[in-house]
């Protein structure tokens, strides 16, 4: 099919109908959402299939499901509408630079560390821009949020999994893990502490089969110890800091998170020299995607905050 023919045979309305069908899993539900008739939806899908020479949906009494060809066209439609939204945001920005929206995804550990400083700085400079911060689950799920345009950018702990051809990733910083205890702990008052003194205590640690758990196990091994068996296994920062602050447990966190939490809770960072692997943070967004001016300004703000923390 020639490009000139493609524009005549597939319209934005057609793609919008396909997206609605894919979202709802039903032509009838898509028709209700779009406030058009069921036959109109069915006719549009049939005409699309005829124009492309490929089946887009598998029909069954339970509903409809996209075929591989349908998945391809759906991604194209999502990308097209996303570019239109970004273009509209850019037009808004031209008339009012202090406007628009930034949809940020970040993992819990970023929320409890870097995110607060970035959002405060950005909002002070651009108070008219709305920042929508979403908690992104680690792993492939957070990358799917990016690819499906549910978020504009992602700040996450680097794992190497985001190194994909369609994604741009930029390393922000790396930092060591540190050991933490409650402020009332006997170790909190010591000027010198060695790991052998706390290794047999009650630990709060991520599960060893998780990404942070694997890194932390390597920290213990680098220090010459076998990883202790955790009394509590969790990746929750809030639960970890709450239990450690009680004085009954010890834990380990990235140094930026530990310092932030120590300033707000009854925690102390132990004077044990960090060894072993460091944990990294990166900013990720989709390549070849037009970022709105507000999002570009936010990315620059992220870099400024990270660079300032390095100098400090």
Short mmCIF file of N, CA, C and O in Angstrom, two decimals, residues 11-37 40-42 44-45 48 57 63-66 70 73-75 77-78 81 85:
data_model
loop_
_atom_site.label_atom_id
_atom_site.label_comp_id
_atom_site.label_asym_id
_atom_site.label_seq_id
_atom_site.Cartn_x
_atom_site.Cartn_y
_atom_site.Cartn_z
N UNK A 11 -8.12 6.34 9.11
CA UNK A 11 -8.31 7.66 9.72
C UNK A 11 -8.04 7.59 11.22
O UNK A 11 -7.97 6.50 11.82
N UNK A 12 -7.92 8.76 11.84
CA UNK A 12 -7.76 8.81 13.29
C UNK A 12 -8.99 8.21 13.98
O UNK A 12 -8.87 7.56 15.02
N UNK A 13 -10.17 8.41 13.37
CA UNK A 13 -11.39 7.83 13.94
C UNK A 13 -11.28 6.31 13.96
O UNK A 13 -11.65 5.66 14.94
N UNK A 14 -10.77 5.72 12.87
CA UNK A 14 -10.62 4.26 12.80
C UNK A 14 -9.70 3.76 13.92
O UNK A 14 -10.00 2.77 14.60
N UNK A 15 -8.58 4.45 14.09
CA UNK A 15 -7.62 4.04 15.12
C UNK A 15 -8.20 4.21 16.51
O UNK A 15 -7.97 3.38 17.40
N UNK A 16 -8.97 5.26 16.72
CA UNK A 16 -9.60 5.50 18.02
C UNK A 16 -10.59 4.38 18.35
O UNK A 16 -10.67 3.92 19.50
N UNK A 17 -11.30 3.91 17.34
CA UNK A 17 -12.24 2.80 17.55
C UNK A 17 -11.49 1.52 17.88
O UNK A 17 -11.86 0.78 18.80
N UNK A 18 -10.39 1.25 17.16
CA UNK A 18 -9.60 0.05 17.45
C UNK A 18 -9.05 0.10 18.88
O UNK A 18 -9.08 -0.91 19.60
N UNK A 19 -8.58 1.26 19.32
CA UNK A 19 -8.06 1.39 20.68
C UNK A 19 -9.16 1.12 21.70
O UNK A 19 -8.94 0.43 22.71
N UNK A 20 -10.35 1.63 21.45
CA UNK A 20 -11.47 1.42 22.37
C UNK A 20 -11.85 -0.05 22.44
O UNK A 20 -12.13 -0.59 23.52
N UNK A 21 -11.85 -0.73 21.30
CA UNK A 21 -12.16 -2.16 21.27
C UNK A 21 -11.09 -2.94 22.05
O UNK A 21 -11.41 -3.85 22.84
N UNK A 22 -9.83 -2.60 21.85
CA UNK A 22 -8.75 -3.28 22.56
C UNK A 22 -8.84 -3.05 24.06
O UNK A 22 -8.63 -3.97 24.86
N UNK A 23 -9.17 -1.82 24.47
CA UNK A 23 -9.26 -1.50 25.90
C UNK A 23 -10.41 -2.23 26.58
O UNK A 23 -10.28 -2.69 27.71
N UNK A 24 -11.54 -2.32 25.89
CA UNK A 24 -12.74 -2.90 26.52
C UNK A 24 -12.88 -4.39 26.28
O UNK A 24 -13.57 -5.08 27.02
N UNK A 25 -12.22 -4.90 25.22
CA UNK A 25 -12.33 -6.32 24.89
C UNK A 25 -13.66 -6.69 24.28
O UNK A 25 -14.02 -7.88 24.21
N UNK A 26 -14.40 -5.69 23.81
CA UNK A 26 -15.73 -5.95 23.28
C UNK A 26 -16.13 -4.82 22.33
O UNK A 26 -15.92 -3.65 22.65
N UNK A 27 -16.72 -5.19 21.19
CA UNK A 27 -17.21 -4.17 20.27
C UNK A 27 -18.40 -3.42 20.86
O UNK A 27 -18.53 -2.20 20.67
N UNK A 28 -19.26 -4.14 21.57
CA UNK A 28 -20.42 -3.50 22.17
C UNK A 28 -20.00 -2.47 23.24
O UNK A 28 -20.52 -1.36 23.30
N UNK A 29 -19.02 -2.86 24.07
CA UNK A 29 -18.55 -1.94 25.12
C UNK A 29 -17.81 -0.74 24.50
O UNK A 29 -17.92 0.38 24.99
N UNK A 30 -17.07 -1.00 23.42
CA UNK A 30 -16.39 0.10 22.74
C UNK A 30 -17.40 1.07 22.16
O UNK A 30 -17.22 2.30 22.23
N UNK A 31 -18.49 0.54 21.58
CA UNK A 31 -19.54 1.40 21.02
C UNK A 31 -20.17 2.26 22.11
O UNK A 31 -20.42 3.46 21.92
N UNK A 32 -20.42 1.64 23.29
CA UNK A 32 -21.02 2.40 24.40
C UNK A 32 -20.06 3.50 24.88
O UNK A 32 -20.50 4.62 25.17
N UNK A 33 -18.76 3.17 24.95
CA UNK A 33 -17.79 4.17 25.41
C UNK A 33 -17.73 5.35 24.44
O UNK A 33 -17.66 6.51 24.86
N UNK A 34 -17.74 5.05 23.14
CA UNK A 34 -17.59 6.09 22.12
C UNK A 34 -18.92 6.75 21.75
O UNK A 34 -18.95 7.69 20.96
N UNK A 35 -20.00 6.17 22.27
CA UNK A 35 -21.35 6.67 22.00
C UNK A 35 -21.68 6.62 20.51
O UNK A 35 -22.20 7.58 19.93
N UNK A 36 -21.37 5.50 19.91
CA UNK A 36 -21.76 5.22 18.53
C UNK A 36 -22.41 3.84 18.52
O UNK A 36 -22.42 3.14 19.53
N UNK A 37 -22.95 3.46 17.36
CA UNK A 37 -23.67 2.18 17.31
C UNK A 37 -22.69 1.01 17.21
O UNK A 37 -21.57 1.14 16.71
N UNK A 40 -21.63 0.31 13.69
CA UNK A 40 -20.61 1.24 13.19
C UNK A 40 -19.21 0.78 13.58
O UNK A 40 -18.26 0.89 12.80
N UNK A 41 -19.09 0.25 14.80
CA UNK A 41 -17.79 -0.26 15.25
C UNK A 41 -17.41 -1.49 14.43
O UNK A 41 -16.27 -1.60 13.93
N UNK A 42 -18.34 -2.40 14.27
CA UNK A 42 -18.07 -3.63 13.51
C UNK A 42 -17.68 -3.31 12.06
O UNK A 42 -16.75 -3.90 11.50
N UNK A 44 -16.34 -0.52 10.92
CA UNK A 44 -15.01 0.12 10.89
C UNK A 44 -13.90 -0.93 10.98
O UNK A 44 -12.92 -0.88 10.22
N UNK A 45 -14.05 -1.89 11.88
CA UNK A 45 -13.02 -2.93 12.03
C UNK A 45 -12.92 -3.77 10.76
O UNK A 45 -11.83 -4.08 10.28
N UNK A 48 -11.14 -1.79 8.12
CA UNK A 48 -9.70 -1.74 8.41
C UNK A 48 -9.03 -3.05 7.99
O UNK A 48 -7.96 -3.05 7.37
N UNK A 57 -8.75 -8.80 14.67
CA UNK A 57 -9.37 -9.31 15.89
C UNK A 57 -9.78 -10.75 15.71
O UNK A 57 -10.22 -11.16 14.63
N UNK A 63 -15.95 -12.36 23.68
CA UNK A 63 -15.47 -11.03 23.34
C UNK A 63 -14.49 -11.09 22.19
O UNK A 63 -14.52 -12.02 21.37
N UNK A 64 -13.61 -10.13 22.11
CA UNK A 64 -12.62 -10.07 21.03
C UNK A 64 -11.22 -9.96 21.61
O UNK A 64 -11.03 -9.46 22.72
N UNK A 65 -10.26 -10.42 20.83
CA UNK A 65 -8.85 -10.34 21.24
C UNK A 65 -8.02 -9.94 20.03
O UNK A 65 -8.26 -10.42 18.92
N UNK A 66 -7.06 -9.08 20.24
CA UNK A 66 -6.21 -8.63 19.15
C UNK A 66 -5.35 -9.76 18.61
O UNK A 66 -4.79 -10.55 19.37
N UNK A 70 -3.25 -6.98 14.77
CA UNK A 70 -3.97 -5.99 15.54
C UNK A 70 -3.11 -5.31 16.58
O UNK A 70 -3.22 -4.11 16.81
N UNK A 73 -0.97 -2.64 14.81
CA UNK A 73 -1.73 -1.44 14.47
C UNK A 73 -2.12 -0.67 15.73
O UNK A 73 -2.13 0.57 15.73
N UNK A 74 -2.43 -1.40 16.81
CA UNK A 74 -2.76 -0.74 18.06
C UNK A 74 -1.59 0.10 18.55
O UNK A 74 -1.77 1.26 18.97
N UNK A 75 -0.38 -0.44 18.53
CA UNK A 75 0.80 0.32 18.96
C UNK A 75 0.97 1.58 18.13
O UNK A 75 1.30 2.65 18.65
N UNK A 77 -1.43 3.23 16.62
CA UNK A 77 -2.47 4.16 17.01
C UNK A 77 -2.16 4.86 18.32
O UNK A 77 -2.34 6.08 18.45
N UNK A 78 -1.69 4.09 19.30
CA UNK A 78 -1.33 4.67 20.60
C UNK A 78 -0.23 5.71 20.43
O UNK A 78 -0.28 6.80 21.01
N UNK A 81 -1.66 9.00 18.73
CA UNK A 81 -2.43 9.84 19.64
C UNK A 81 -1.55 10.44 20.72
O UNK A 81 -1.78 11.57 21.17
N UNK A 85 -1.10 14.38 21.57
CA UNK A 85 -1.22 14.96 22.91
C UNK A 85 0.02 15.78 23.26
O UNK A 85 -0.08 16.87 23.83
#
